[in-house]
Amino acid sequence: MLRGPLGQPGVKTRFAGHETFPLRRLWLRKAYDAVCEDSEAPAPNTFDKDEGIIRFGVGKNMVAAIKHWALACRIIEEDPERGVGALKATPFGDLIFDRDSGLDPFMESLATTWLLHWQIASNFERATTWYYAFNHLNAHGFDRDGIAEPIRLLCAQLDRSRASSTTIKRDVECFVRSYVAKVGAGAVDDQVETVLGELGLMREVSSRSFAFRHGPKPGLPDGIFLFALADFWARRAPEQATLAIDTLVYEPGSPGRIFKLDEDALIDRLVDIERVAKGAFLWTDSAGVRAIARRGEGLPDPASFIASAYPHTKALAA
């Protein structure tokens, strides 16, 4: 079995919901606004296939995709207190998309794209293929079946009989198109609208094969990196006072894995972490063991680092 969450018995997985549409730029704002508008409705039908067509001005499959990506990005979440199917905005959704105080309501900053990539690729329950590819795929180069086949084997181990080979194949195709725009006739929408491809995390080696780009990520803001580090730490080992560098590079769900930072690139960011994190974390190197230590009793709130990635926003200035 795999290390990390996907190796745990009873883990939830998902290989559908996006209707093969990669995430597009305005969808999350539309989903956030719609859920907020319906927050007081006794029986909200925000993403109803009929109402949604009118509300969002798209087809029913795209309505489903908008809901899927908003949930996968943790912009909205289920609200069981209001009943089955009810949804609410998350604190993270408010932080980015609130009309008055949001850091980037129209997704104009690349920082937001990095942030959403982290939210998706760390979300094994709603974006299992994304999580698997970034956290468990070790091959330098791969094709679509190189992702789909181990996922099929994983589903067999987990007894996920509902995840058919066809479903997984479509999920893998959507994953690839999320980071590498389709080329050719009829592909204009993907090239213009696909958001995650802007990060340059994957490249097309040939018409059938792909590779991740490992190494430094100059466009990744320190604030987003620190958020990811603290978020990973809180999920993996909140009681630990230190995390080894190897853990941050190689562990499933780590910043090294999800941002494709190799060891040298990660260390370059960490050696100055005390200054960058304003003392919240410290670099340690004792007896040849390199690690990051937290300062104080508990971990800082991961979200507290995000605003520093948006130095020119109205919200930050306020």
Short mmCIF file of C-alpha atoms in Angstrom, two decimals:
data_model
loop_
_atom_site.label_atom_id
_atom_site.label_comp_id
_atom_site.label_asym_id
_atom_site.label_seq_id
_atom_site.Cartn_x
_atom_site.Cartn_y
_atom_site.Cartn_z
CA MET A 1 0.00 0.00 0.00
CA LEU A 2 1.01 3.60 -0.53
CA ARG A 3 2.42 5.85 2.16
CA GLY A 4 0.30 8.78 3.23
CA PRO A 5 -3.48 9.23 3.17
CA LEU A 6 -4.07 7.03 0.10
CA GLY A 7 -2.58 4.11 1.98
CA GLN A 8 -5.08 4.33 4.82
CA PRO A 9 -8.04 1.94 5.01
CA GLY A 10 -11.40 3.55 4.38
CA VAL A 11 -9.91 6.55 2.58
CA LYS A 12 -12.37 8.40 0.35
CA THR A 13 -11.49 8.83 -3.32
CA ARG A 14 -13.09 10.65 -6.25
CA PHE A 15 -12.45 10.42 -9.97
CA ALA A 16 -15.35 12.40 -11.41
CA GLY A 17 -17.40 15.56 -11.01
CA HIS A 18 -15.50 17.90 -13.33
CA GLU A 19 -17.26 16.48 -16.42
CA THR A 20 -13.78 16.54 -18.10
CA PHE A 21 -13.60 20.37 -17.86
CA PRO A 22 -10.34 21.72 -16.39
CA LEU A 23 -10.64 24.58 -13.89
CA ARG A 24 -11.37 27.93 -15.56
CA ARG A 25 -10.58 31.36 -14.22
CA LEU A 26 -13.98 32.86 -13.36
CA TRP A 27 -15.66 29.71 -12.13
CA LEU A 28 -14.59 29.95 -8.50
CA ARG A 29 -15.74 33.54 -8.15
CA LYS A 30 -19.11 32.63 -9.69
CA ALA A 31 -19.50 29.65 -7.36
CA TYR A 32 -18.51 31.68 -4.30
CA ASP A 33 -20.92 34.52 -5.12
CA ALA A 34 -23.79 32.12 -5.83
CA VAL A 35 -23.32 30.20 -2.58
CA CYS A 36 -23.13 33.45 -0.59
CA GLU A 37 -26.31 34.73 -2.26
CA ASP A 38 -28.10 31.53 -1.25
CA SER A 39 -26.73 31.47 2.31
CA GLU A 40 -30.08 32.38 3.85
CA ALA A 41 -32.27 30.35 1.50
CA PRO A 42 -34.22 27.63 3.34
CA ALA A 43 -33.86 25.18 0.45
CA PRO A 44 -30.98 26.35 -1.73
CA ASN A 45 -30.64 24.92 -5.23
CA THR A 46 -27.47 26.78 -6.19
CA PHE A 47 -26.18 24.13 -8.57
CA ASP A 48 -29.48 22.58 -9.61
CA LYS A 49 -29.10 21.45 -13.22
CA ASP A 50 -32.03 23.61 -14.38
CA GLU A 51 -31.56 26.67 -12.16
CA GLY A 52 -27.80 26.52 -12.63
CA ILE A 53 -28.06 26.75 -16.40
CA ILE A 54 -29.90 30.06 -16.02
CA ARG A 55 -27.80 31.35 -13.16
CA PHE A 56 -24.35 30.62 -14.59
CA GLY A 57 -25.21 30.86 -18.28
CA VAL A 58 -23.60 27.53 -19.14
CA GLY A 59 -24.71 23.97 -19.88
CA LYS A 60 -25.64 21.50 -17.14
CA ASN A 61 -22.32 19.63 -17.36
CA MET A 62 -20.41 22.85 -16.85
CA VAL A 63 -22.62 23.74 -13.88
CA ALA A 64 -21.57 20.44 -12.29
CA ALA A 65 -17.94 21.23 -13.09
CA ILE A 66 -18.14 24.65 -11.42
CA LYS A 67 -19.45 23.05 -8.25
CA HIS A 68 -16.81 20.32 -8.36
CA TRP A 69 -13.89 22.73 -8.65
CA ALA A 70 -15.23 25.05 -5.96
CA LEU A 71 -15.39 22.09 -3.58
CA ALA A 72 -12.01 20.69 -4.66
CA CYS A 73 -10.38 24.10 -4.16
CA ARG A 74 -12.02 24.38 -0.72
CA ILE A 75 -13.75 27.63 -1.69
CA ILE A 76 -17.10 26.19 -0.58
CA GLU A 77 -18.06 23.21 1.56
CA GLU A 78 -21.10 21.20 2.53
CA ASP A 79 -23.29 22.67 5.26
CA PRO A 80 -25.09 19.72 6.87
CA GLU A 81 -26.67 21.94 9.54
CA ARG A 82 -28.87 23.50 6.84
CA GLY A 83 -29.80 20.18 5.27
CA VAL A 84 -28.72 17.75 2.58
CA GLY A 85 -27.15 19.50 -0.39
CA ALA A 86 -26.70 22.86 1.34
CA LEU A 87 -23.40 24.62 0.85
CA LYS A 88 -21.52 27.50 2.47
CA ALA A 89 -18.44 29.57 1.75
CA THR A 90 -15.31 28.54 3.64
CA PRO A 91 -13.04 30.95 5.53
CA PHE A 92 -10.51 30.35 2.74
CA GLY A 93 -13.11 31.28 0.15
CA ASP A 94 -13.89 34.48 2.06
CA LEU A 95 -10.18 35.32 2.30
CA ILE A 96 -9.72 35.25 -1.47
CA PHE A 97 -13.12 36.10 -2.99
CA ASP A 98 -15.02 38.36 -0.58
CA ARG A 99 -16.19 41.39 -2.59
CA ASP A 100 -15.07 43.90 0.03
CA SER A 101 -12.02 42.35 1.68
CA GLY A 102 -10.94 39.50 -0.59
CA LEU A 103 -7.26 39.33 -1.48
CA ASP A 104 -7.88 38.51 -5.14
CA PRO A 105 -11.59 38.36 -6.04
CA PHE A 106 -10.97 38.17 -9.79
CA MET A 107 -7.95 35.84 -9.68
CA GLU A 108 -5.59 38.38 -11.21
CA SER A 109 -2.54 37.28 -9.20
CA LEU A 110 -0.42 34.22 -9.95
CA ALA A 111 -0.20 33.75 -6.18
CA THR A 112 -3.83 32.64 -6.24
CA THR A 113 -3.10 30.07 -8.93
CA TRP A 114 -0.28 28.57 -6.84
CA LEU A 115 -2.61 28.56 -3.84
CA LEU A 116 -5.38 26.76 -5.75
CA HIS A 117 -2.90 24.22 -7.12
CA TRP A 118 -1.91 23.42 -3.53
CA GLN A 119 -5.55 23.08 -2.47
CA ILE A 120 -6.32 20.69 -5.33
CA ALA A 121 -3.15 18.57 -5.29
CA SER A 122 -3.39 18.09 -1.52
CA ASN A 123 -7.07 17.12 -1.68
CA PHE A 124 -6.99 13.33 -2.02
CA GLU A 125 -10.72 12.98 -1.29
CA ARG A 126 -11.98 15.21 -4.11
CA ALA A 127 -9.07 15.22 -6.58
CA THR A 128 -7.54 11.78 -6.17
CA THR A 129 -5.78 11.67 -9.54
CA TRP A 130 -4.21 15.08 -8.92
CA TYR A 131 -3.04 13.96 -5.47
CA TYR A 132 -1.68 10.67 -6.77
CA ALA A 133 0.20 12.23 -9.71
CA PHE A 134 1.93 14.93 -7.69
CA ASN A 135 2.61 12.87 -4.57
CA HIS A 136 3.22 9.31 -5.72
CA LEU A 137 4.29 9.38 -9.36
CA ASN A 138 8.07 9.06 -9.33
CA ALA A 139 8.85 8.49 -13.01
CA HIS A 140 10.77 11.28 -14.73
CA GLY A 141 8.51 10.98 -17.78
CA PHE A 142 5.07 9.42 -18.05
CA ASP A 143 2.13 8.96 -20.35
CA ARG A 144 -1.57 8.89 -19.54
CA ASP A 145 -1.61 5.16 -18.88
CA GLY A 146 1.39 5.58 -16.59
CA ILE A 147 -0.95 7.49 -14.29
CA ALA A 148 -4.16 5.54 -14.93
CA GLU A 149 -2.80 2.01 -14.45
CA PRO A 150 -1.44 2.45 -10.88
CA ILE A 151 -4.64 4.28 -9.97
CA ARG A 152 -6.66 1.33 -11.26
CA LEU A 153 -4.54 -0.98 -9.10
CA LEU A 154 -5.04 1.32 -6.11
CA CYS A 155 -8.81 1.23 -6.64
CA ALA A 156 -8.70 -2.56 -6.73
CA GLN A 157 -6.80 -2.59 -3.42
CA LEU A 158 -9.29 -0.16 -1.89
CA ASP A 159 -12.27 -2.04 -3.37
CA ARG A 160 -13.47 0.97 -5.36
CA SER A 161 -15.49 -1.01 -7.88
CA ARG A 162 -17.43 2.10 -8.98
CA ALA A 163 -14.25 3.67 -10.35
CA SER A 164 -14.25 2.07 -13.78
CA SER A 165 -11.31 2.14 -16.15
CA THR A 166 -13.23 4.58 -18.36
CA THR A 167 -13.88 6.94 -15.43
CA ILE A 168 -10.23 6.90 -14.40
CA LYS A 169 -9.10 7.43 -17.99
CA ARG A 170 -11.30 10.54 -18.27
CA ASP A 171 -10.03 11.81 -14.94
CA VAL A 172 -6.42 11.42 -16.07
CA GLU A 173 -7.20 13.22 -19.33
CA CYS A 174 -8.68 16.15 -17.38
CA PHE A 175 -5.62 16.18 -15.12
CA VAL A 176 -3.26 16.38 -18.09
CA ARG A 177 -5.31 19.11 -19.78
CA SER A 178 -5.32 21.09 -16.53
CA TYR A 179 -1.55 21.61 -16.74
CA VAL A 180 -0.79 21.13 -20.45
CA ALA A 181 -3.26 22.82 -22.79
CA LYS A 182 -4.56 20.70 -25.63
CA VAL A 183 -3.11 21.68 -29.01
CA GLY A 184 -5.07 21.50 -32.25
CA ALA A 185 -8.48 22.25 -33.69
CA GLY A 186 -11.16 22.95 -31.11
CA ALA A 187 -8.63 23.50 -28.33
CA VAL A 188 -8.78 27.30 -28.16
CA ASP A 189 -10.97 27.41 -25.04
CA ASP A 190 -8.55 25.23 -23.08
CA GLN A 191 -5.54 27.31 -24.10
CA VAL A 192 -7.25 30.57 -23.12
CA GLU A 193 -9.13 29.48 -20.02
CA THR A 194 -7.09 26.75 -18.33
CA VAL A 195 -5.69 28.26 -15.15
CA LEU A 196 -3.20 25.77 -13.72
CA GLY A 197 -1.16 25.55 -16.90
CA GLU A 198 0.20 29.03 -16.12
CA LEU A 199 2.38 27.50 -13.39
CA GLY A 200 4.54 25.53 -15.81
CA LEU A 201 4.62 22.47 -13.57
CA MET A 202 4.25 20.02 -16.47
CA ARG A 203 5.56 19.95 -20.01
CA GLU A 204 4.63 17.93 -23.04
CA VAL A 205 7.55 15.76 -24.15
CA SER A 206 5.70 14.31 -27.12
CA SER A 207 2.09 13.95 -28.21
CA ARG A 208 1.67 11.13 -25.68
CA SER A 209 4.23 11.70 -22.97
CA PHE A 210 4.76 14.34 -20.30
CA ALA A 211 7.17 15.29 -17.53
CA PHE A 212 7.07 17.39 -14.38
CA ARG A 213 9.39 20.38 -14.13
CA HIS A 214 11.42 19.91 -10.96
CA GLY A 215 13.57 22.61 -9.42
CA PRO A 216 13.28 26.25 -8.30
CA LYS A 217 9.94 28.01 -8.70
CA PRO A 218 10.77 31.74 -8.82
CA GLY A 219 7.11 32.64 -9.32
CA LEU A 220 5.99 30.88 -6.13
CA PRO A 221 5.53 33.62 -3.49
CA ASP A 222 7.04 33.09 -0.06
CA GLY A 223 3.65 33.60 1.56
CA ILE A 224 2.10 30.74 -0.40
CA PHE A 225 5.08 28.49 0.29
CA LEU A 226 4.81 29.22 4.03
CA PHE A 227 1.08 28.55 3.96
CA ALA A 228 1.74 25.18 2.31
CA LEU A 229 4.48 24.29 4.80
CA ALA A 230 2.28 25.11 7.80
CA ASP A 231 -0.74 23.37 6.24
CA PHE A 232 1.27 20.20 5.58
CA TRP A 233 2.72 20.29 9.09
CA ALA A 234 -0.72 20.71 10.65
CA ARG A 235 -2.11 17.74 8.72
CA ARG A 236 0.83 15.40 9.10
CA ALA A 237 2.26 15.92 12.58
CA PRO A 238 0.86 18.93 14.47
CA GLU A 239 2.39 17.72 17.73
CA GLN A 240 5.96 17.59 16.37
CA ALA A 241 8.29 20.48 17.15
CA THR A 242 10.45 19.91 14.07
CA LEU A 243 10.15 18.52 10.55
CA ALA A 244 13.13 17.01 8.75
CA ILE A 245 14.08 18.41 5.35
CA ASP A 246 13.64 14.97 3.77
CA THR A 247 10.04 14.97 4.97
CA LEU A 248 9.38 18.34 3.36
CA VAL A 249 10.93 17.19 0.07
CA TYR A 250 9.71 13.61 -0.34
CA GLU A 251 6.73 12.90 1.90
CA PRO A 252 3.34 12.61 0.13
CA GLY A 253 1.45 15.86 0.57
CA SER A 254 4.61 17.90 1.18
CA PRO A 255 5.58 21.22 -0.43
CA GLY A 256 8.46 19.51 -2.21
CA ARG A 257 6.12 17.04 -3.86
CA ILE A 258 3.23 19.31 -4.73
CA PHE A 259 5.31 22.27 -5.93
CA LYS A 260 7.93 19.98 -7.55
CA LEU A 261 10.77 21.55 -5.59
CA ASP A 262 13.88 19.38 -5.52
CA GLU A 263 16.08 19.28 -2.41
CA ASP A 264 18.34 22.15 -3.46
CA ALA A 265 15.40 24.38 -4.38
CA LEU A 266 13.67 23.66 -1.08
CA ILE A 267 16.80 24.31 0.98
CA ASP A 268 17.32 27.62 -0.82
CA ARG A 269 13.92 28.69 0.50
CA LEU A 270 14.37 27.27 3.99
CA VAL A 271 17.79 28.60 4.99
CA ASP A 272 16.32 32.10 5.33
CA ILE A 273 12.97 30.99 6.71
CA GLU A 274 13.35 32.73 10.08
CA ARG A 275 13.42 36.12 8.36
CA VAL A 276 10.79 35.28 5.75
CA ALA A 277 8.39 33.79 8.31
CA LYS A 278 9.06 36.61 10.78
CA GLY A 279 10.36 34.18 13.39
CA ALA A 280 7.53 31.63 13.19
CA PHE A 281 9.93 28.94 11.89
CA LEU A 282 13.65 28.35 12.35
CA TRP A 283 16.26 26.51 10.29
CA THR A 284 18.25 23.98 12.35
CA ASP A 285 21.26 21.88 11.44
CA SER A 286 22.35 19.72 14.37
CA ALA A 287 24.63 16.70 14.05
CA GLY A 288 24.08 16.70 10.31
CA VAL A 289 20.29 16.55 10.61
CA ARG A 290 18.71 19.47 8.79
CA ALA A 291 15.22 20.42 9.91
CA ILE A 292 12.71 23.22 10.38
CA ALA A 293 11.63 24.01 13.93
CA ARG A 294 8.57 25.94 14.96
CA ARG A 295 8.82 28.68 17.54
CA GLY A 296 6.40 28.54 20.44
CA GLU A 297 3.98 25.94 21.70
CA GLY A 298 1.74 25.50 18.68
CA LEU A 299 1.79 25.88 14.93
CA PRO A 300 0.83 29.25 13.47
CA ASP A 301 -2.41 29.42 11.52
CA PRO A 302 -1.43 28.50 7.93
CA ALA A 303 -3.77 31.17 6.53
CA SER A 304 -1.87 33.88 8.43
CA PHE A 305 0.91 33.73 5.82
CA ILE A 306 -1.25 34.16 2.73
CA ALA A 307 -1.77 37.94 2.78
CA SER A 308 1.97 38.58 2.44
CA ALA A 309 1.75 37.14 -1.10
CA TYR A 310 -0.58 40.02 -2.08
CA PRO A 311 1.35 43.18 -1.15
CA HIS A 312 -0.64 45.53 -3.39
CA THR A 313 -4.19 44.48 -2.61
CA LYS A 314 -6.83 46.78 -1.19
CA ALA A 315 -7.48 44.27 1.58
CA LEU A 316 -3.89 44.27 2.73
CA ALA A 317 -3.62 48.05 2.59
CA ALA A 318 -6.69 48.33 4.79
#
